[in-house]
Amino acid sequence: MIQHDIIPSRIKQARVSRGYSMADLGNLVGVSRQAISKYEIGTYTPTEAVLSRIASVLRYEISFFRKPLPSDAASPSTVFFRSRRSTTKKSKEAAKEKIAIFQEIDKYLRQFVSFPKVNLPTIDYHFTYEQLNIQQIEEFAIAVRNNWGLGNAPIVNLTNVFQKNGIMISVMNLNNKKIDAFSVWKDAIPYIFLSSEKYSDVRLRFTLAHELGHLLLHANYINEEEIQTKVIFDKIEKEADLFAAALLPATTFSNDIYSTSIDHFINLKKKWKASIGSMIYRCQDLDLLTENQIKYLKDQMSYNHYWKSEPLDNIIPLEHPFAHKQAFDLILDNHIVTETDVVEEIGCEASEIEEYSFLEKGRLTPSSIPDNIIHLF
């Protein structure tokens, strides 16, 4: 039977999100590359049997391919990838489709719950090809802290602060070791996506701050084509790194630098929840230590093999996003929807929705219903 309600572009979206070419998918499904191409542009419509095989291979529910595309969504801003320059276009396109799917999950939840409003300061930044100086970036970081009422003390949980100020975060397995994170504005909502594969808590926090730097400083000024040029890529990555580092306030952090022993910096890591390496570079940027002292610390890092794995990396608890988890708990525990409803309407497999929204494994199976109700914020 020919199914006329299939949305052709959903087939492409599902394929690209898995990193498959049309030929790859055709081989796995048992049809030609040309057939897949025609399915995706709507020239031909796959039979129910072929659609079932496509859904199975791509690991999506059948309902995903019949789900209308959002009609009222504005085009997203430039996507900023924290990745190596050698990252392939295919990998980035797969990541972008994951962004779109997470945003649809977010939109689904917003039918039932109200998330915190976006609360970010307006940054007076005008893009130029010249590197921003450290003083300008310090002022931007101070503006963020002041806007959020953080003062100059260490931030206990940066993930919570971001989400309480309207930034949506997802931690997912990107199946790509070259991509650490990416961020984008969509429908006036800032989104940050983190790889689940290589994070310690201090690295996660630095990456969050790095992505916030992109969202505040670069999103309205740089397009997809410009970001591919080495000069601009290097400039904005350096600026985002300096912004992330500046969340260690110069006034209070500098008061803690009174020793050049690695043990002292390990203790500072407990307090500031920042990597030893990033604190050494922060000392260098702020001229808190001499060149010889910085060299000594870097030599100690190399001698102890700390550049790849630092003390406390496996001890400091990892921060987790909670906004979507609380929303799902609320609507499921109050029987507003069922687990089956969620999977059917979103169109992803239960395990994938759980990953996108940091739910417990098995949370979206009908038999898994927690007793307690968790209220948003």
Tab-separated table of C-alpha atoms in Angstrom:
chain	number	residue	atom	x	y	z
A	1	MET	CA	0.000	0.000	0.000
A	2	ILE	CA	1.301	3.424	-0.911
A	3	GLN	CA	1.469	5.774	2.048
A	4	HIS	CA	0.786	9.386	1.057
A	5	ASP	CA	1.252	10.960	4.470
A	6	ILE	CA	5.017	10.488	4.676
A	7	ILE	CA	7.037	13.703	4.993
A	8	PRO	CA	9.901	13.257	2.501
A	9	SER	CA	12.321	15.600	4.271
A	10	ARG	CA	11.985	13.529	7.448
A	11	ILE	CA	13.682	10.655	5.650
A	12	LYS	CA	16.616	12.897	4.796
A	13	GLN	CA	16.735	14.315	8.314
A	14	ALA	CA	16.836	10.851	9.865
A	15	ARG	CA	19.491	9.659	7.404
A	16	VAL	CA	21.745	12.703	7.858
A	17	SER	CA	21.422	12.522	11.651
A	18	ARG	CA	22.952	9.028	11.511
A	19	GLY	CA	25.775	10.093	9.211
A	20	TYR	CA	24.684	7.904	6.293
A	21	SER	CA	24.935	8.751	2.617
A	22	MET	CA	22.020	7.910	0.316
A	23	ALA	CA	24.037	4.993	-1.013
A	24	ASP	CA	24.687	3.759	2.546
A	25	LEU	CA	21.010	3.826	3.407
A	26	GLY	CA	20.021	2.243	0.111
A	27	ASN	CA	22.387	-0.672	0.688
A	28	LEU	CA	21.112	-1.199	4.228
A	29	VAL	CA	17.465	-1.015	3.226
A	30	GLY	CA	17.813	-2.978	-0.014
A	31	VAL	CA	16.925	-0.287	-2.540
A	32	SER	CA	18.982	1.851	-4.878
A	33	ARG	CA	20.599	5.166	-4.066
A	34	GLN	CA	18.319	6.738	-6.667
A	35	ALA	CA	15.268	5.396	-4.844
A	36	ILE	CA	16.402	6.986	-1.569
A	37	SER	CA	16.957	10.283	-3.393
A	38	LYS	CA	13.442	10.169	-4.819
A	39	TYR	CA	11.953	9.312	-1.406
A	40	GLU	CA	13.698	12.336	0.114
A	41	ILE	CA	12.502	14.835	-2.469
A	42	GLY	CA	9.019	13.324	-2.635
A	43	THR	CA	9.097	12.099	-6.240
A	44	TYR	CA	8.396	8.553	-5.034
A	45	THR	CA	6.816	7.424	-1.789
A	46	PRO	CA	8.216	4.305	-0.108
A	47	THR	CA	5.867	1.417	0.517
A	48	GLU	CA	4.975	0.533	4.072
A	49	ALA	CA	7.482	-2.332	3.995
A	50	VAL	CA	10.321	-0.111	2.757
A	51	LEU	CA	9.441	2.613	5.260
A	52	SER	CA	9.526	0.030	8.022
A	53	ARG	CA	13.027	-1.022	6.962
A	54	ILE	CA	14.170	2.618	6.775
A	55	ALA	CA	12.813	3.250	10.278
A	56	SER	CA	14.527	0.133	11.618
A	57	VAL	CA	17.902	0.940	10.029
A	58	LEU	CA	17.842	4.602	11.115
A	59	ARG	CA	16.382	3.778	14.560
A	60	TYR	CA	13.381	6.085	14.434
A	61	GLU	CA	9.714	5.383	15.068
A	62	ILE	CA	7.436	5.159	12.011
A	63	SER	CA	5.597	8.184	13.383
A	64	PHE	CA	8.722	10.318	12.928
A	65	PHE	CA	8.397	10.088	9.138
A	66	ARG	CA	4.768	11.271	9.263
A	67	LYS	CA	5.374	14.085	11.713
A	68	PRO	CA	4.873	17.528	10.143
A	69	LEU	CA	7.888	19.816	10.205
A	70	PRO	CA	7.671	22.872	12.473
A	71	SER	CA	6.038	25.612	10.421
A	72	ASP	CA	6.561	28.588	12.705
A	73	ALA	CA	10.251	28.198	13.506
A	74	ALA	CA	12.715	30.876	12.463
A	75	SER	CA	15.986	29.900	10.853
A	76	PRO	CA	18.690	29.141	13.437
A	77	SER	CA	21.740	31.335	13.823
A	78	THR	CA	25.215	30.100	12.933
A	79	VAL	CA	26.120	26.843	14.654
A	80	PHE	CA	29.397	27.106	16.570
A	81	PHE	CA	31.314	23.858	16.850
A	82	ARG	CA	33.971	23.271	19.488
A	83	SER	CA	35.798	20.819	17.277
A	84	ARG	CA	38.919	20.182	15.313
A	85	ARG	CA	39.193	21.864	11.941
A	86	SER	CA	39.500	18.387	10.418
A	87	THR	CA	35.944	17.514	11.503
A	88	THR	CA	34.060	16.429	8.384
A	89	LYS	CA	31.088	18.239	6.922
A	90	LYS	CA	29.074	15.021	7.250
A	91	SER	CA	29.715	14.949	11.017
A	92	LYS	CA	28.658	18.559	11.406
A	93	GLU	CA	25.512	18.053	9.336
A	94	ALA	CA	24.609	15.040	11.517
A	95	ALA	CA	25.081	17.195	14.608
A	96	LYS	CA	22.858	19.930	13.157
A	97	GLU	CA	20.031	17.454	12.647
A	98	LYS	CA	20.418	16.365	16.264
A	99	ILE	CA	20.017	20.025	17.196
A	100	ALA	CA	16.753	20.196	15.246
A	101	ILE	CA	15.429	17.049	16.910
A	102	PHE	CA	16.339	18.243	20.404
A	103	GLN	CA	14.600	21.534	19.664
A	104	GLU	CA	11.473	19.616	18.674
A	105	ILE	CA	11.634	17.728	21.977
A	106	ASP	CA	11.965	21.094	23.697
A	107	LYS	CA	8.973	22.463	21.793
A	108	TYR	CA	6.938	19.380	22.683
A	109	LEU	CA	7.609	19.940	26.393
A	110	ARG	CA	6.745	23.649	26.164
A	111	GLN	CA	3.147	22.621	25.419
A	112	PHE	CA	2.915	21.529	29.053
A	113	VAL	CA	5.521	23.446	31.096
A	114	SER	CA	7.047	26.898	31.212
A	115	PHE	CA	10.832	26.964	31.327
A	116	PRO	CA	12.715	29.965	32.733
A	117	LYS	CA	12.853	32.942	30.393
A	118	VAL	CA	16.113	33.718	28.658
A	119	ASN	CA	18.064	36.110	30.841
A	120	LEU	CA	21.286	37.213	29.183
A	121	PRO	CA	22.833	40.683	29.177
A	122	THR	CA	23.087	42.706	25.999
A	123	ILE	CA	26.745	42.814	25.044
A	124	ASP	CA	27.975	45.936	23.268
A	125	TYR	CA	30.165	44.080	20.793
A	126	HIS	CA	30.800	45.022	17.193
A	127	PHE	CA	32.564	42.415	15.114
A	128	THR	CA	35.945	43.285	13.642
A	129	TYR	CA	38.754	41.150	12.305
A	130	GLU	CA	40.993	42.295	15.137
A	131	GLN	CA	41.268	40.110	18.225
A	132	LEU	CA	39.351	41.461	21.208
A	133	ASN	CA	41.720	42.385	24.004
A	134	ILE	CA	41.529	40.682	27.355
A	135	GLN	CA	40.159	43.773	29.129
A	136	GLN	CA	37.147	43.921	26.807
A	137	ILE	CA	36.412	40.257	27.387
A	138	GLU	CA	36.821	40.704	31.156
A	139	GLU	CA	34.120	43.380	31.011
A	140	PHE	CA	31.759	41.063	29.117
A	141	ALA	CA	32.273	38.280	31.674
A	142	ILE	CA	31.651	40.718	34.540
A	143	ALA	CA	28.430	41.831	32.822
A	144	VAL	CA	27.213	38.221	32.773
A	145	ARG	CA	28.080	37.683	36.442
A	146	ASN	CA	26.349	40.925	37.417
A	147	ASN	CA	23.270	40.101	35.351
A	148	TRP	CA	22.967	36.748	37.097
A	149	GLY	CA	23.797	38.088	40.569
A	150	LEU	CA	26.786	35.769	40.957
A	151	GLY	CA	29.215	38.182	42.568
A	152	ASN	CA	32.885	37.200	42.355
A	153	ALA	CA	32.784	33.910	44.237
A	154	PRO	CA	33.224	30.433	42.693
A	155	ILE	CA	30.096	29.181	40.911
A	156	VAL	CA	28.874	26.034	42.658
A	157	ASN	CA	26.960	24.546	39.701
A	158	LEU	CA	27.352	26.302	36.361
A	159	THR	CA	24.919	23.991	34.559
A	160	ASN	CA	22.143	24.932	36.980
A	161	VAL	CA	22.922	28.636	36.588
A	162	PHE	CA	22.738	28.365	32.793
A	163	GLN	CA	19.415	26.520	32.824
A	164	LYS	CA	17.823	28.834	35.397
A	165	ASN	CA	18.621	31.659	32.995
A	166	GLY	CA	16.906	30.032	30.034
A	167	ILE	CA	19.810	28.248	28.323
A	168	MET	CA	18.813	24.755	27.185
A	169	ILE	CA	21.503	22.065	27.484
A	170	SER	CA	21.744	18.547	26.134
A	171	VAL	CA	24.522	16.025	26.732
A	172	MET	CA	24.590	13.381	24.017
A	173	ASN	CA	26.779	10.745	22.453
A	174	LEU	CA	27.799	12.308	19.145
A	175	ASN	CA	29.757	9.233	18.018
A	176	ASN	CA	32.523	11.595	16.994
A	177	LYS	CA	35.628	12.174	19.067
A	178	LYS	CA	36.467	15.350	17.156
A	179	ILE	CA	33.410	17.292	18.356
A	180	ASP	CA	33.311	18.419	21.979
A	181	ALA	CA	30.309	20.721	21.829
A	182	PHE	CA	28.261	23.091	19.696
A	183	SER	CA	25.812	25.916	20.297
A	184	VAL	CA	23.145	27.871	18.438
A	185	TRP	CA	20.287	30.348	18.888
A	186	LYS	CA	16.894	29.137	17.618
A	187	ASP	CA	13.588	30.956	18.083
A	188	ALA	CA	15.264	33.320	20.582
A	189	ILE	CA	16.357	30.376	22.745
A	190	PRO	CA	20.065	29.574	23.253
A	191	TYR	CA	21.000	25.885	23.011
A	192	ILE	CA	24.258	24.200	24.035
A	193	PHE	CA	25.063	20.597	23.160
A	194	LEU	CA	27.874	18.705	24.870
A	195	SER	CA	29.505	15.421	23.946
A	196	SER	CA	29.044	12.745	26.606
A	197	GLU	CA	32.222	10.938	25.570
A	198	LYS	CA	35.082	12.875	27.116
A	199	TYR	CA	34.009	15.014	30.003
A	200	SER	CA	35.309	15.711	33.449
A	201	ASP	CA	33.316	18.246	35.431
A	202	VAL	CA	35.895	21.024	35.055
A	203	ARG	CA	36.127	20.483	31.320
A	204	LEU	CA	32.335	20.505	30.987
A	205	ARG	CA	32.154	23.824	32.845
A	206	PHE	CA	34.846	25.429	30.707
A	207	THR	CA	33.107	24.204	27.558
A	208	LEU	CA	29.759	25.602	28.724
A	209	ALA	CA	31.373	28.988	29.324
A	210	HIS	CA	33.168	28.791	25.957
A	211	GLU	CA	29.871	28.174	24.162
A	212	LEU	CA	28.227	31.009	26.067
A	213	GLY	CA	30.987	33.237	24.726
A	214	HIS	CA	30.003	32.285	21.179
A	215	LEU	CA	26.289	32.810	21.855
A	216	LEU	CA	26.867	36.279	23.296
A	217	LEU	CA	29.708	37.578	21.152
A	218	HIS	CA	29.503	35.934	17.749
A	219	ALA	CA	26.054	34.552	16.940
A	220	ASN	CA	24.698	37.750	15.372
A	221	TYR	CA	27.810	38.638	13.402
A	222	ILE	CA	29.250	35.551	11.740
A	223	ASN	CA	27.614	33.355	9.114
A	224	GLU	CA	28.260	29.729	8.191
A	225	GLU	CA	30.559	30.676	5.312
A	226	GLU	CA	32.737	33.059	7.330
A	227	ILE	CA	33.242	30.598	10.147
A	228	GLN	CA	34.982	28.240	7.729
A	229	THR	CA	37.870	30.654	7.189
A	230	LYS	CA	40.898	29.976	9.388
A	231	VAL	CA	41.405	33.599	10.419
A	232	ILE	CA	37.860	34.023	11.702
A	233	PHE	CA	37.689	30.523	13.189
A	234	ASP	CA	40.894	31.067	15.165
A	235	LYS	CA	39.787	34.545	16.269
A	236	ILE	CA	36.416	33.502	17.661
A	237	GLU	CA	37.790	30.347	19.300
A	238	LYS	CA	40.426	32.411	21.093
A	239	GLU	CA	37.829	34.944	22.209
A	240	ALA	CA	35.487	32.225	23.472
A	241	ASP	CA	38.383	30.642	25.403
A	242	LEU	CA	39.282	33.982	26.988
A	243	PHE	CA	35.639	34.547	27.904
A	244	ALA	CA	35.419	31.111	29.535
A	245	ALA	CA	38.632	31.767	31.478
A	246	ALA	CA	37.321	35.173	32.586
A	247	LEU	CA	34.588	33.499	34.589
A	248	LEU	CA	37.403	33.100	37.134
A	249	PRO	CA	37.106	36.741	38.299
A	250	ALA	CA	40.416	38.588	38.208
A	251	THR	CA	39.768	40.315	41.543
A	252	THR	CA	39.084	37.245	43.682
A	253	PHE	CA	40.973	34.565	41.768
A	254	SER	CA	44.204	36.579	41.902
A	255	ASN	CA	43.997	36.644	45.706
A	256	ASP	CA	44.316	32.843	45.722
A	257	ILE	CA	47.588	32.763	43.769
A	258	TYR	CA	50.305	32.778	46.407
A	259	SER	CA	52.168	29.555	45.554
A	260	THR	CA	53.524	27.901	42.425
A	261	SER	CA	53.300	24.328	43.684
A	262	ILE	CA	51.098	21.934	41.753
A	263	ASP	CA	49.548	20.837	45.050
A	264	HIS	CA	48.359	24.405	45.601
A	265	PHE	CA	46.664	24.416	42.198
A	266	ILE	CA	45.051	21.047	42.958
A	267	ASN	CA	43.506	22.644	46.045
A	268	LEU	CA	42.378	25.616	43.962
A	269	LYS	CA	40.705	23.180	41.581
A	270	LYS	CA	38.477	22.011	44.430
A	271	LYS	CA	37.465	25.602	45.175
A	272	TRP	CA	37.025	27.039	41.680
A	273	LYS	CA	36.055	23.840	39.813
A	274	ALA	CA	38.429	24.815	37.021
A	275	SER	CA	41.157	22.683	35.488
A	276	ILE	CA	44.719	23.153	36.656
A	277	GLY	CA	45.753	23.834	33.067
A	278	SER	CA	43.143	26.569	32.578
A	279	MET	CA	44.140	28.221	35.868
A	280	ILE	CA	47.793	28.280	34.816
A	281	TYR	CA	46.839	30.018	31.564
A	282	ARG	CA	44.591	32.377	33.511
A	283	CYS	CA	47.584	33.323	35.671
A	284	GLN	CA	49.574	33.920	32.507
A	285	ASP	CA	46.881	36.120	30.933
A	286	LEU	CA	46.552	38.210	34.090
A	287	ASP	CA	50.327	38.469	34.674
A	288	LEU	CA	49.936	36.964	38.133
A	289	LEU	CA	53.129	34.929	37.812
A	290	THR	CA	56.469	35.457	36.109
A	291	GLU	CA	57.419	33.713	32.881
A	292	ASN	CA	59.722	31.370	34.820
A	293	GLN	CA	56.956	30.486	37.268
A	294	ILE	CA	54.535	29.754	34.433
A	295	LYS	CA	57.178	27.621	32.712
A	296	TYR	CA	57.797	25.714	35.941
A	297	LEU	CA	54.096	24.946	36.344
A	298	LYS	CA	53.742	23.843	32.726
A	299	ASP	CA	56.818	21.615	33.107
A	300	GLN	CA	55.242	20.072	36.204
A	301	MET	CA	52.054	19.437	34.235
A	302	SER	CA	54.044	17.652	31.534
A	303	TYR	CA	56.173	15.695	34.020
A	304	ASN	CA	53.087	14.421	35.841
A	305	HIS	CA	51.136	13.773	32.593
A	306	TYR	CA	48.413	16.139	33.800
A	307	TRP	CA	47.622	17.743	30.447
A	308	LYS	CA	45.484	14.737	29.487
A	309	SER	CA	44.229	13.671	32.903
A	310	GLU	CA	44.377	15.787	36.040
A	311	PRO	CA	43.957	14.949	39.722
A	312	LEU	CA	40.305	15.115	40.875
A	313	ASP	CA	38.939	14.634	37.343
A	314	ASN	CA	37.178	11.447	38.443
A	315	ILE	CA	36.285	12.735	41.915
A	316	ILE	CA	34.539	16.076	41.392
A	317	PRO	CA	30.892	15.133	40.647
A	318	LEU	CA	29.772	15.751	37.069
A	319	GLU	CA	27.112	18.409	36.617
A	320	HIS	CA	23.997	17.271	34.779
A	321	PRO	CA	21.297	19.191	32.904
A	322	PHE	CA	17.941	18.897	34.654
A	323	ALA	CA	15.365	21.073	32.845
A	324	HIS	CA	13.994	18.478	30.425
A	325	LYS	CA	14.231	15.706	33.010
A	326	GLN	CA	12.095	17.657	35.463
A	327	ALA	CA	9.604	18.517	32.726
A	328	PHE	CA	9.232	14.885	31.668
A	329	ASP	CA	8.897	13.749	35.284
A	330	LEU	CA	6.192	16.346	35.845
A	331	ILE	CA	4.022	15.444	32.867
A	332	LEU	CA	4.493	11.687	33.271
A	333	ASP	CA	4.046	11.485	37.034
A	334	ASN	CA	0.887	13.604	36.815
A	335	HIS	CA	-0.439	11.393	33.992
A	336	ILE	CA	-0.738	14.321	31.586
A	337	VAL	CA	0.748	12.050	28.921
A	338	THR	CA	1.913	8.453	28.845
A	339	GLU	CA	5.346	7.153	27.931
A	340	THR	CA	3.827	5.752	24.742
A	341	ASP	CA	2.400	9.178	23.871
A	342	VAL	CA	5.850	10.777	24.261
A	343	VAL	CA	7.600	8.286	21.999
A	344	GLU	CA	4.852	8.342	19.380
A	345	GLU	CA	4.564	12.135	19.195
A	346	ILE	CA	8.296	12.886	19.222
A	347	GLY	CA	9.076	10.004	16.875
A	348	CYS	CA	12.467	9.023	18.332
A	349	GLU	CA	13.154	5.740	20.076
A	350	ALA	CA	12.599	5.896	23.825
A	351	SER	CA	16.303	5.382	24.546
A	352	GLU	CA	17.264	8.312	22.339
A	353	ILE	CA	14.786	10.712	23.934
A	354	GLU	CA	16.168	9.601	27.295
A	355	GLU	CA	19.677	10.466	26.118
A	356	TYR	CA	18.730	13.861	24.663
A	357	SER	CA	16.934	14.894	27.852
A	358	PHE	CA	19.171	13.135	30.405
A	359	LEU	CA	16.463	10.787	31.672
A	360	GLU	CA	17.153	7.551	33.487
A	361	LYS	CA	17.473	4.581	31.154
A	362	GLY	CA	14.072	2.950	30.812
A	363	ARG	CA	12.191	6.046	31.991
A	364	LEU	CA	10.037	6.090	28.871
A	365	THR	CA	8.985	2.469	28.986
A	366	PRO	CA	5.371	2.102	30.189
A	367	SER	CA	6.374	0.014	33.208
A	368	SER	CA	8.793	2.645	34.530
A	369	ILE	CA	6.776	5.152	36.541
A	370	PRO	CA	8.510	6.810	39.544
A	371	ASP	CA	6.437	7.402	42.690
A	372	ASN	CA	7.651	10.887	43.461
A	373	ILE	CA	6.833	14.083	41.585
A	374	ILE	CA	9.638	16.528	40.833
A	375	HIS	CA	8.571	20.149	40.373
A	376	LEU	CA	10.295	22.478	37.950
A	377	PHE	CA	12.846	24.693	39.663
